[in-house]
Structure formats: structure tokens, C-alpha cells
Tab-separated table of C-alpha atoms in Angstrom:
chain	number	residue	atom	x	y	z
A	101	UNK	CA	111.690	109.336	104.935
A	102	UNK	CA	108.470	108.749	103.095
A	103	UNK	CA	105.910	111.502	103.295
A	104	UNK	CA	103.581	111.060	106.249
A	105	UNK	CA	99.859	111.687	106.189
A	106	UNK	CA	97.699	111.836	109.266
A	107	UNK	CA	94.110	110.744	108.875
A	108	UNK	CA	91.967	112.364	111.549
A	109	UNK	CA	90.311	110.674	114.509
A	110	UNK	CA	88.449	112.076	117.498
A	111	UNK	CA	91.189	111.309	120.041
A	112	UNK	CA	92.901	114.714	119.883
A	113	UNK	CA	91.720	118.260	119.327
A	114	UNK	CA	95.045	120.038	118.774
A	115	UNK	CA	98.834	119.640	118.821
A	116	UNK	CA	100.874	122.554	120.138
A	117	UNK	CA	104.581	123.331	120.512
A	118	UNK	CA	105.843	123.042	124.102
A	119	UNK	CA	109.392	124.257	123.535
A	120	UNK	CA	111.884	124.827	120.755
A	121	UNK	CA	114.857	122.517	120.271
A	122	UNK	CA	118.221	123.928	121.277
A	123	UNK	CA	120.987	124.341	118.704
A	124	UNK	CA	122.177	120.899	117.661
A	125	UNK	CA	119.227	119.178	119.375
A	126	UNK	CA	117.018	116.819	117.413
A	127	UNK	CA	113.243	116.992	117.608
A	128	UNK	CA	111.576	114.721	120.166
A	129	UNK	CA	107.926	114.023	120.918
A	130	UNK	CA	108.411	115.720	124.311
A	131	UNK	CA	108.493	119.065	122.467
A	132	UNK	CA	104.818	118.641	121.493
A	133	UNK	CA	101.617	118.698	123.524
A	134	UNK	CA	98.689	116.631	122.330
A	135	UNK	CA	95.525	118.269	123.618
A	136	UNK	CA	92.751	115.746	123.968
A	137	UNK	CA	88.990	116.028	124.230
A	138	UNK	CA	86.357	117.592	122.024
A	139	UNK	CA	87.147	120.847	120.239
A	140	UNK	CA	83.918	122.724	120.781
A	141	UNK	CA	82.659	124.619	117.761
A	142	UNK	CA	81.930	128.344	118.254
A	143	UNK	CA	78.263	129.233	118.542
A	144	UNK	CA	78.512	131.646	115.622
A	145	UNK	CA	81.051	132.447	112.932
A	146	UNK	CA	82.528	135.855	112.165
A	147	UNK	CA	81.381	137.323	108.875
A	148	UNK	CA	82.978	135.887	105.744
A	149	UNK	CA	84.333	132.816	107.527
A	150	UNK	CA	84.343	129.052	107.231
A	151	UNK	CA	84.632	126.359	109.877
A	152	UNK	CA	86.785	123.471	108.644
A	153	UNK	CA	87.139	119.979	110.078
A	154	UNK	CA	90.692	118.782	109.432
A	155	UNK	CA	90.873	115.372	107.744
A	156	UNK	CA	94.435	115.014	106.449
A	157	UNK	CA	97.727	116.798	106.893
A	158	UNK	CA	101.248	116.248	105.644
A	159	UNK	CA	104.504	116.331	107.567
A	160	UNK	CA	107.587	117.355	105.595
A	161	UNK	CA	111.274	117.901	106.451
A	162	UNK	CA	111.167	121.565	105.441
A	163	UNK	CA	108.942	122.234	108.467
A	164	UNK	CA	111.952	121.677	110.758
A	165	UNK	CA	113.141	125.278	110.332
A	166	UNK	CA	109.844	126.540	111.767
A	167	UNK	CA	110.710	125.057	115.166
A	168	UNK	CA	113.594	127.539	115.477
A	169	UNK	CA	113.267	131.156	116.614
A	170	UNK	CA	114.485	132.182	113.165
A	171	UNK	CA	113.531	130.030	110.172
A	172	UNK	CA	116.460	131.316	108.133
A	173	UNK	CA	114.181	131.767	105.110
A	174	UNK	CA	111.784	134.506	104.049
A	175	UNK	CA	108.819	132.420	102.886
A	176	UNK	CA	107.649	131.002	106.218
A	177	UNK	CA	107.569	131.990	109.886
A	178	UNK	CA	108.483	130.215	113.139
A	179	UNK	CA	105.926	128.247	115.108
A	180	UNK	CA	104.755	129.985	118.287
A	181	UNK	CA	105.341	128.195	121.594
A	182	UNK	CA	102.000	127.237	123.132
A	183	UNK	CA	100.133	127.478	119.831
A	184	UNK	CA	99.137	124.757	117.324
A	185	UNK	CA	101.682	123.848	114.691
A	186	UNK	CA	100.637	123.897	111.035
A	187	UNK	CA	101.411	122.389	107.642
A	188	UNK	CA	99.704	121.543	104.378
A	189	UNK	CA	96.317	119.979	104.998
A	190	UNK	CA	92.946	118.983	103.608
A	191	UNK	CA	89.660	119.449	105.405
A	192	UNK	CA	85.904	119.650	104.947
A	193	UNK	CA	83.792	122.788	105.360
A	194	UNK	CA	81.256	122.411	108.170
A	195	UNK	CA	79.534	125.794	107.793
A	196	UNK	CA	80.161	129.250	106.391
A	197	UNK	CA	78.995	132.843	106.879
A	198	UNK	CA	79.201	134.650	103.533
A	199	UNK	CA	76.675	137.266	102.485
A	200	UNK	CA	77.843	136.956	98.886
A	201	UNK	CA	75.803	134.104	97.365
A	202	UNK	CA	78.531	133.087	94.907
A	203	UNK	CA	81.153	132.776	97.632
A	204	UNK	CA	78.687	130.965	99.904
A	205	UNK	CA	78.045	128.440	97.115
A	206	UNK	CA	81.799	127.955	96.679
A	207	UNK	CA	82.184	127.124	100.375
A	208	UNK	CA	78.960	125.316	101.152
A	209	UNK	CA	79.047	122.590	103.852
A	210	UNK	CA	80.747	119.431	102.599
A	211	UNK	CA	83.171	121.294	100.322
A	212	UNK	CA	86.662	119.772	100.429
A	213	UNK	CA	89.316	122.458	100.868
A	214	UNK	CA	93.092	122.572	101.000
A	215	UNK	CA	95.682	124.938	102.430
A	216	UNK	CA	99.475	124.900	102.523
A	217	UNK	CA	99.380	126.053	106.148
A	218	UNK	CA	96.479	124.645	108.124
A	219	UNK	CA	96.717	124.444	111.947
A	220	UNK	CA	97.071	121.091	113.653
A	221	UNK	CA	93.691	121.178	115.320
A	222	UNK	CA	90.542	119.178	114.692
A	223	UNK	CA	88.431	122.245	113.885
A	224	UNK	CA	89.532	125.648	112.704
A	225	UNK	CA	87.748	128.865	111.734
A	226	UNK	CA	89.234	130.803	108.806
A	227	UNK	CA	88.148	134.355	108.008
A	228	UNK	CA	88.597	135.492	104.414
A	229	UNK	CA	90.860	138.557	104.230
A	230	UNK	CA	89.536	141.668	102.527
A	231	UNK	CA	92.692	141.838	100.404
A	232	UNK	CA	95.286	139.306	99.282
A	233	UNK	CA	98.014	141.938	98.908
A	234	UNK	CA	99.837	140.708	102.009
A	235	UNK	CA	98.927	137.033	101.707
A	236	UNK	CA	101.645	134.633	102.922
A	237	UNK	CA	103.728	132.845	100.314
A	238	UNK	CA	102.728	129.499	101.795
A	239	UNK	CA	99.230	129.210	103.164
A	240	UNK	CA	96.419	131.678	102.987
A	241	UNK	CA	92.668	131.136	102.980
A	242	UNK	CA	91.742	127.524	102.100
A	243	UNK	CA	90.748	126.828	98.507
A	244	UNK	CA	88.273	124.188	97.283
A	245	UNK	CA	89.763	121.196	95.501
A	246	UNK	CA	89.298	121.084	91.728
A	247	UNK	CA	86.052	119.334	90.842
A	248	UNK	CA	87.826	116.314	89.345
A	249	UNK	CA	89.640	115.667	92.631
A	250	UNK	CA	86.719	116.550	94.895
A	251	UNK	CA	84.615	113.976	93.054
A	252	UNK	CA	86.940	111.260	94.370
A	253	UNK	CA	86.072	112.080	97.972
A	254	UNK	CA	88.345	113.512	100.623
A	255	UNK	CA	90.092	110.288	101.637
A	256	UNK	CA	90.814	109.226	98.061
A	257	UNK	CA	91.992	112.645	96.881
A	258	UNK	CA	94.060	113.807	99.854
A	259	UNK	CA	97.200	111.637	99.353
A	260	UNK	CA	97.816	113.011	95.854
A	261	UNK	CA	96.820	116.551	96.843
A	262	UNK	CA	99.348	116.576	99.685
A	263	UNK	CA	102.204	114.916	97.807
A	264	UNK	CA	102.594	114.884	94.027
A	265	UNK	CA	100.042	117.666	93.489
A	266	UNK	CA	101.160	119.636	96.532
A	267	UNK	CA	104.206	121.715	97.341
A	268	UNK	CA	106.561	118.721	97.487
A	269	UNK	CA	105.497	117.539	94.032
A	270	UNK	CA	105.704	121.042	92.608
A	271	UNK	CA	109.176	121.378	94.123
A	272	UNK	CA	110.215	118.187	92.344
A	273	UNK	CA	108.640	119.188	89.040
A	274	UNK	CA	110.406	122.518	88.726
A	275	UNK	CA	113.635	121.085	90.132
A	276	UNK	CA	113.714	118.914	86.999
A	277	UNK	CA	113.709	122.082	84.914
A	278	UNK	CA	116.494	123.523	87.060
A	279	UNK	CA	118.543	120.337	86.609
A	280	UNK	CA	118.119	120.393	82.830
A	281	UNK	CA	119.113	124.027	82.335
A	282	UNK	CA	115.616	125.473	82.132
A	283	UNK	CA	114.077	123.045	79.644
A	284	UNK	CA	110.394	122.534	80.484
A	285	UNK	CA	109.268	119.157	81.732
A	286	UNK	CA	106.805	118.968	78.830
A	287	UNK	CA	109.642	119.357	76.330
A	288	UNK	CA	111.836	116.799	78.095
A	289	UNK	CA	109.271	113.986	78.253
A	290	UNK	CA	108.104	111.930	75.274
A	291	UNK	CA	104.382	112.024	74.384
A	292	UNK	CA	103.854	108.665	76.113
A	293	UNK	CA	105.747	108.910	79.386
A	294	UNK	CA	103.789	106.260	81.283
A	295	UNK	CA	106.617	103.746	81.503
A	296	UNK	CA	110.206	103.761	80.239
A	297	UNK	CA	111.308	100.875	78.044
A	298	UNK	CA	113.009	98.115	80.005
A	299	UNK	CA	115.846	97.933	77.474
A	300	UNK	CA	116.305	101.654	76.930
A	301	UNK	CA	119.800	103.012	76.420
A	302	UNK	CA	121.495	105.727	78.474
A	303	UNK	CA	123.746	108.615	77.575
A	304	UNK	CA	123.768	110.553	80.895
A	305	UNK	CA	122.872	110.165	84.554
A	306	UNK	CA	121.437	112.141	87.441
A	307	UNK	CA	121.699	111.523	91.189
A	308	UNK	CA	118.769	112.073	93.557
A	309	UNK	CA	119.215	112.322	97.319
A	310	UNK	CA	116.329	111.275	99.584
A	311	UNK	CA	114.886	109.345	96.653
A	312	UNK	CA	112.309	107.682	98.910
A	313	UNK	CA	111.043	111.059	100.066
A	314	UNK	CA	108.119	113.105	98.877
A	315	UNK	CA	110.166	115.390	96.620
A	316	UNK	CA	112.951	113.004	95.629
A	317	UNK	CA	110.599	110.250	94.499
A	318	UNK	CA	108.647	112.571	92.175
A	319	UNK	CA	111.840	114.142	90.792
A	320	UNK	CA	113.336	110.703	90.120
A	321	UNK	CA	110.140	109.356	88.543
A	322	UNK	CA	109.986	112.259	86.097
A	323	UNK	CA	113.698	112.058	85.252
A	324	UNK	CA	113.405	108.325	84.598
A	325	UNK	CA	110.899	109.090	81.834
A	326	UNK	CA	113.354	111.414	80.057
A	327	UNK	CA	114.986	109.517	77.164
A	328	UNK	CA	118.611	108.601	77.780
A	329	UNK	CA	118.660	109.524	81.482
A	330	UNK	CA	119.766	106.969	84.076
A	331	UNK	CA	118.496	107.792	87.562
A	332	UNK	CA	120.636	106.921	90.581
A	333	UNK	CA	118.833	107.298	93.886
A	334	UNK	CA	120.277	107.639	97.383
A	335	UNK	CA	118.321	106.571	100.447
A	336	UNK	CA	119.055	105.352	103.947
A	337	UNK	CA	118.209	101.651	104.155
A	338	UNK	CA	118.002	98.454	102.125
A	339	UNK	CA	114.250	98.397	102.746
A	340	UNK	CA	113.852	101.751	101.019
A	341	UNK	CA	116.200	100.679	98.218
A	342	UNK	CA	113.855	97.770	97.525
A	343	UNK	CA	110.777	99.966	97.654
A	344	UNK	CA	111.974	102.623	95.207
A	345	UNK	CA	113.363	100.106	92.741
A	346	UNK	CA	110.264	97.911	92.887
A	347	UNK	CA	108.093	100.975	92.263
A	348	UNK	CA	110.210	101.905	89.233
A	349	UNK	CA	111.194	105.248	90.717
A	350	UNK	CA	114.884	104.952	89.855
A	351	UNK	CA	117.179	102.678	87.866
A	352	UNK	CA	119.686	102.095	90.664
A	353	UNK	CA	119.317	102.834	94.375
A	354	UNK	CA	122.107	102.995	96.941
A	355	UNK	CA	121.762	102.780	100.740
A	356	UNK	CA	124.188	105.402	102.020
A	357	UNK	CA	124.257	103.885	105.511
A	358	UNK	CA	126.287	101.044	104.027
A	359	UNK	CA	129.237	103.434	103.689
A	360	UNK	CA	131.556	105.270	106.035
A	361	UNK	CA	130.018	108.605	106.958
A	362	UNK	CA	133.106	110.714	106.402
A	363	UNK	CA	134.232	113.073	103.674
A	364	UNK	CA	137.071	110.921	102.275
A	365	UNK	CA	135.637	110.611	98.774
A	366	UNK	CA	138.910	109.113	97.498
A	367	UNK	CA	138.709	106.061	99.768
A	368	UNK	CA	138.242	102.601	98.294
A	369	UNK	CA	134.653	101.430	98.682
A	370	UNK	CA	133.330	104.938	99.286
A	371	UNK	CA	129.881	106.275	98.448
A	372	UNK	CA	131.500	108.232	95.630
A	373	UNK	CA	132.825	104.969	94.165
A	374	UNK	CA	129.357	103.411	94.412
A	375	UNK	CA	127.797	106.347	92.565
A	376	UNK	CA	130.430	106.149	89.835
A	377	UNK	CA	129.903	102.405	89.525
A	378	UNK	CA	126.144	102.906	89.244
A	379	UNK	CA	126.705	105.496	86.516
A	380	UNK	CA	128.738	102.944	84.545
A	381	UNK	CA	130.907	105.525	82.830
A	382	UNK	CA	128.036	107.870	81.978
A	383	UNK	CA	128.530	111.562	82.739
A	384	UNK	CA	126.609	112.483	85.902
A	385	UNK	CA	125.190	115.826	84.874
A	386	UNK	CA	122.923	116.807	87.768
A	387	UNK	CA	122.307	116.194	91.454
A	388	UNK	CA	119.162	116.981	93.454
A	389	UNK	CA	120.698	117.849	96.805
A	390	UNK	CA	118.284	117.669	99.727
A	391	UNK	CA	120.730	116.429	102.356
A	392	UNK	CA	124.121	118.164	102.279
A	393	UNK	CA	126.915	116.981	104.565
A	394	UNK	CA	129.281	114.133	103.773
A	395	UNK	CA	126.828	112.532	101.337
A	396	UNK	CA	126.897	115.564	99.083
A	397	UNK	CA	130.696	115.747	99.279
A	398	UNK	CA	130.868	112.269	97.740
A	399	UNK	CA	128.308	113.085	95.042
A	400	UNK	CA	130.055	116.353	94.162
A	401	UNK	CA	133.190	114.322	93.468
A	402	UNK	CA	131.242	111.977	91.178
A	403	UNK	CA	129.637	114.735	89.097
A	404	UNK	CA	130.889	115.584	85.635
A	405	UNK	CA	132.782	118.871	85.255
A	406	UNK	CA	130.346	121.817	85.196
A	407	UNK	CA	127.593	119.566	86.479
A	408	UNK	CA	124.498	121.047	88.068
A	409	UNK	CA	123.681	120.874	91.795
A	410	UNK	CA	120.051	121.763	92.529
A	411	UNK	CA	120.092	122.915	96.158
A	412	UNK	CA	116.685	121.798	97.397
A	413	UNK	CA	117.325	121.347	101.131
A	414	UNK	CA	120.003	120.386	103.647
A	415	UNK	CA	118.383	118.008	106.089
A	416	UNK	CA	121.746	117.010	107.580
A	417	UNK	CA	122.054	120.497	109.108
A	418	UNK	CA	118.453	121.198	110.131
A	419	UNK	CA	119.251	120.624	113.815
A	420	UNK	CA	122.225	122.998	113.720
A	421	UNK	CA	122.197	126.732	114.344
A	422	UNK	CA	123.444	127.735	110.894
A	423	UNK	CA	122.040	129.936	108.125
A	424	UNK	CA	120.414	128.501	105.024
A	425	UNK	CA	122.062	127.556	102.787
A	426	UNK	CA	124.645	126.387	105.329
A	427	UNK	CA	128.340	126.879	104.613
A	428	UNK	CA	130.014	124.057	102.705
A	429	UNK	CA	132.693	121.901	104.274
A	430	UNK	CA	136.249	122.322	103.041
A	431	UNK	CA	135.997	119.043	101.123
A	432	UNK	CA	132.696	119.985	99.456
A	433	UNK	CA	133.961	123.442	98.540
A	434	UNK	CA	137.106	121.943	97.020
A	435	UNK	CA	135.085	119.535	94.864
A	436	UNK	CA	132.754	122.334	93.804
A	437	UNK	CA	135.652	124.476	92.646
A	438	UNK	CA	137.782	121.734	91.090
A	439	UNK	CA	134.892	120.432	89.009
A	440	UNK	CA	133.446	123.896	88.348
A	441	UNK	CA	130.038	122.746	89.511
A	442	UNK	CA	127.048	125.065	89.270
A	443	UNK	CA	125.290	125.163	92.639
A	444	UNK	CA	122.434	127.591	93.113
A	445	UNK	CA	119.784	127.880	95.784
A	446	UNK	CA	116.463	126.684	94.418
A	447	UNK	CA	113.086	127.954	95.622
A	448	UNK	CA	109.881	126.629	94.089
A	449	UNK	CA	108.019	129.902	94.736
A	450	UNK	CA	109.965	131.330	91.808
A	451	UNK	CA	107.577	129.313	89.624
A	452	UNK	CA	104.342	130.183	91.453
A	453	UNK	CA	102.722	131.612	88.310
A	454	UNK	CA	103.020	128.173	86.682
A	455	UNK	CA	101.693	126.057	89.562
A	456	UNK	CA	98.365	125.389	87.838
A	457	UNK	CA	100.052	124.241	84.641
A	458	UNK	CA	102.415	121.991	86.610
A	459	UNK	CA	99.650	120.444	88.734
A	460	UNK	CA	97.685	119.562	85.602
A	461	UNK	CA	100.749	117.860	84.084
A	462	UNK	CA	101.646	116.058	87.316
A	463	UNK	CA	98.050	114.864	87.577
A	464	UNK	CA	98.377	113.272	84.150
A	465	UNK	CA	101.644	111.597	85.156
A	466	UNK	CA	100.071	110.237	88.349
A	467	UNK	CA	97.023	108.963	86.443
A	468	UNK	CA	99.188	107.055	83.949
A	469	UNK	CA	101.423	105.598	86.650
A	470	UNK	CA	104.483	107.570	85.547
A	471	UNK	CA	104.680	109.095	89.029
A	472	UNK	CA	103.870	106.581	91.789
A	473	UNK	CA	102.709	107.918	95.151
A	474	UNK	CA	104.918	106.904	98.083
A	475	UNK	CA	102.988	107.493	101.283
A	476	UNK	CA	103.061	106.290	104.868
A	477	UNK	CA	99.849	106.866	106.799
A	478	UNK	CA	99.630	107.628	110.496
A	479	UNK	CA	96.121	107.697	111.938
A	480	UNK	CA	94.861	110.419	114.222
A	481	UNK	CA	96.069	113.909	114.984
A	482	UNK	CA	97.655	112.512	118.138
A	483	UNK	CA	100.211	110.716	115.940
A	484	UNK	CA	101.488	113.959	114.365
A	485	UNK	CA	104.417	114.416	116.809
A	486	UNK	CA	105.667	110.881	116.150
A	487	UNK	CA	105.329	111.447	112.400
A	488	UNK	CA	107.226	114.737	112.504
A	489	UNK	CA	110.062	113.238	114.522
A	490	UNK	CA	110.151	110.202	112.235
A	491	UNK	CA	110.345	112.167	109.009
A	492	UNK	CA	113.544	113.810	110.260
């Protein structure tokens, strides 16, 4: 799915979790409660606090694990039943209560702020912690946008902040380095990476699952600017195939729903055969795997020996009660071993010290058009449940 953004309206004041899905149960809108009416502001703020009006938030597949009692990962925690959900968001400071003049100036009313974990409620009070020693890996006290982005205004800046410049874009950026054996993105791209030549030649290929998604589209766009690399994207429908090819995100896109959803990768007319045909005899050296399941079994069988699998997510198993990473099927494990594929769990937080450097580079790529922004906008906090269900 494309990344969803929710522009705020006054129709809802919060969205809370009513119940968790059972093992094997998909998310439905009945699991959410949209609380309507005005969200009254507190009369006074605690010391060292800001009141933020939420303007935009993003809904991403990785949030699905937070609906379970155990997320299966160590960098985020489950949602609490009866409490607002949360995700990356952008808001505007309404007032603050800092005695320190420098901090007060940083968070004066009208300041646009961002957080990787902002509650789904129209207004929220954040109190600055005395120490950041135990700060969460994702989230923490909201930070002002860089001046260059803030100057654009909240509604113009938010889509890039929550996609290419946010955690999904950072995940894509460093996944490129994982796919190319640790080479930095800066070293892989030519000085002018705005647009690849229409008649460029290829000497290798990569496959990208969920190429129409927030992470897959950025990963594919960057890879397509690497000389000699042919990018083969996988997505669900013909509509998305048209969108990602028209946007120049990949060289070839394949709708996996056109193929039998089984693990017989040797069958005539299989997804594996389509990937190999798209590669045109080129060695397929890397695969960004965000889906798992039968799709990945077919791609594993199309990869070159000792090819690289970047394990970015497994959306096909998010509704199942299994650990992350989930166990491979017999067919996937056989392909992995026969082809001696390298498959390692990838976590973007490993690169947290380089986030600033990466955001600056991604910003340049967005500005030149090298990385298009694929977004779908839902309006109003009340549409968040529908967006979350849809992105899955």
C-alpha cells in the first residue's frame, strides 16, 4: 500500500484501541474507537511542557505488531487497550511552559514539531524529560523541524517529513547500503543522480517487494540511480504497476496477484519465471524483502547464488502469532540453502548515528526529483482506522 497521511480536522479528538486482534485475525475498523467532540485544553501546563495540535500523522505496516500483546521486537511497545494509538506525526506548538529562555524560544507557539511516536489525539501535552538516558528508540520528546522545512509551512513539509525524510525513508536509504554490501549511498550514486538515462545499460538487477510502499518506493528510486542496476518491483495490482512505472520508480513492475499464490517456483508461468524474464539474463544480486511468504519463495529461487536478502519486514505474517523474523517455509529454506543466499535481519536503528547525514542526502534526492513521493491522503483523524486497515 501507499503510505497514508491523515490531515487533521475537528471531527474527532482521539482514536483509541478497543481490543486486540486474535492470532490469525486481520485488523478491522471495529477494533478502534473514534472519540468525537472537542478535546479541551488543560487550564495550565506542567513545567517544561508543550501543548501540540496534531496536524499530520503517518500509518505504516510496521505498526501492526503494536496491536499484539507482544510486539516481538525490542524497539517498540504494544498499544494499550483503551488508550490512544500512536505513530509518526507532525504538529504545531500551541503554548509552552519553559523557564529556560533558550528552550522557550525553541518551542514558541507556532513552531512545527515532529515525533516518531505521537498519540492519535487532536491535542497532546508533552513534558520534557530531565534525562534522555532512557529515551525510547522510536519517539521521544517532539523536535522542531529544520528551518528549511519549517519555512515551507506544516502542510507543505509534512508529506516529505513523514515519508522520505522519516523512518520509512531512512529504512530504505540504509537498506540500499545493506543490499550493496555496505557501500554508502553517496559512493554508489553518480554526482548527478536526478534522472537515469533512458538508454542506460544494465549489468545486474535487484528485486523490491512492496515497491509502491513508503519504504520500497524510496529504495527502488535510489537503486534505479545506481549505474548498471535494473530495478524490478513487485506490487499487488495493475494500477500500482502503472503508478510506479509512470513515476520512474522502477524499470519493470510485476503485479504478483496475477500469479498463483503457492510455493511451486518451478511451475510454468510462475512469479519466479516473471522475475527471471524481467531480469533478462542479468544476475539478480539483491532482494528487499518486506513481505515473506510465497512471494519471497519465488524471488529466492530467482536470485543469483550468494545473493543478498535484506529482511526488512514480513507483512504476510503480521496477523499470525509467530516470532519475528518468522520461520521460513520448507520451500524458502531449501532455496536459501541451495543458492547460499545471505539473509540477515535488518534494523534501521543500527544506523541512528547517521540519520542526520542520510536525511540531508535524501532531501537533495527529493528536491531533484530522484526520489518521488508516493502518498495517499486521508482527511481527518476519524479516518485513521480506515487508513490503518487499508495499509495492511
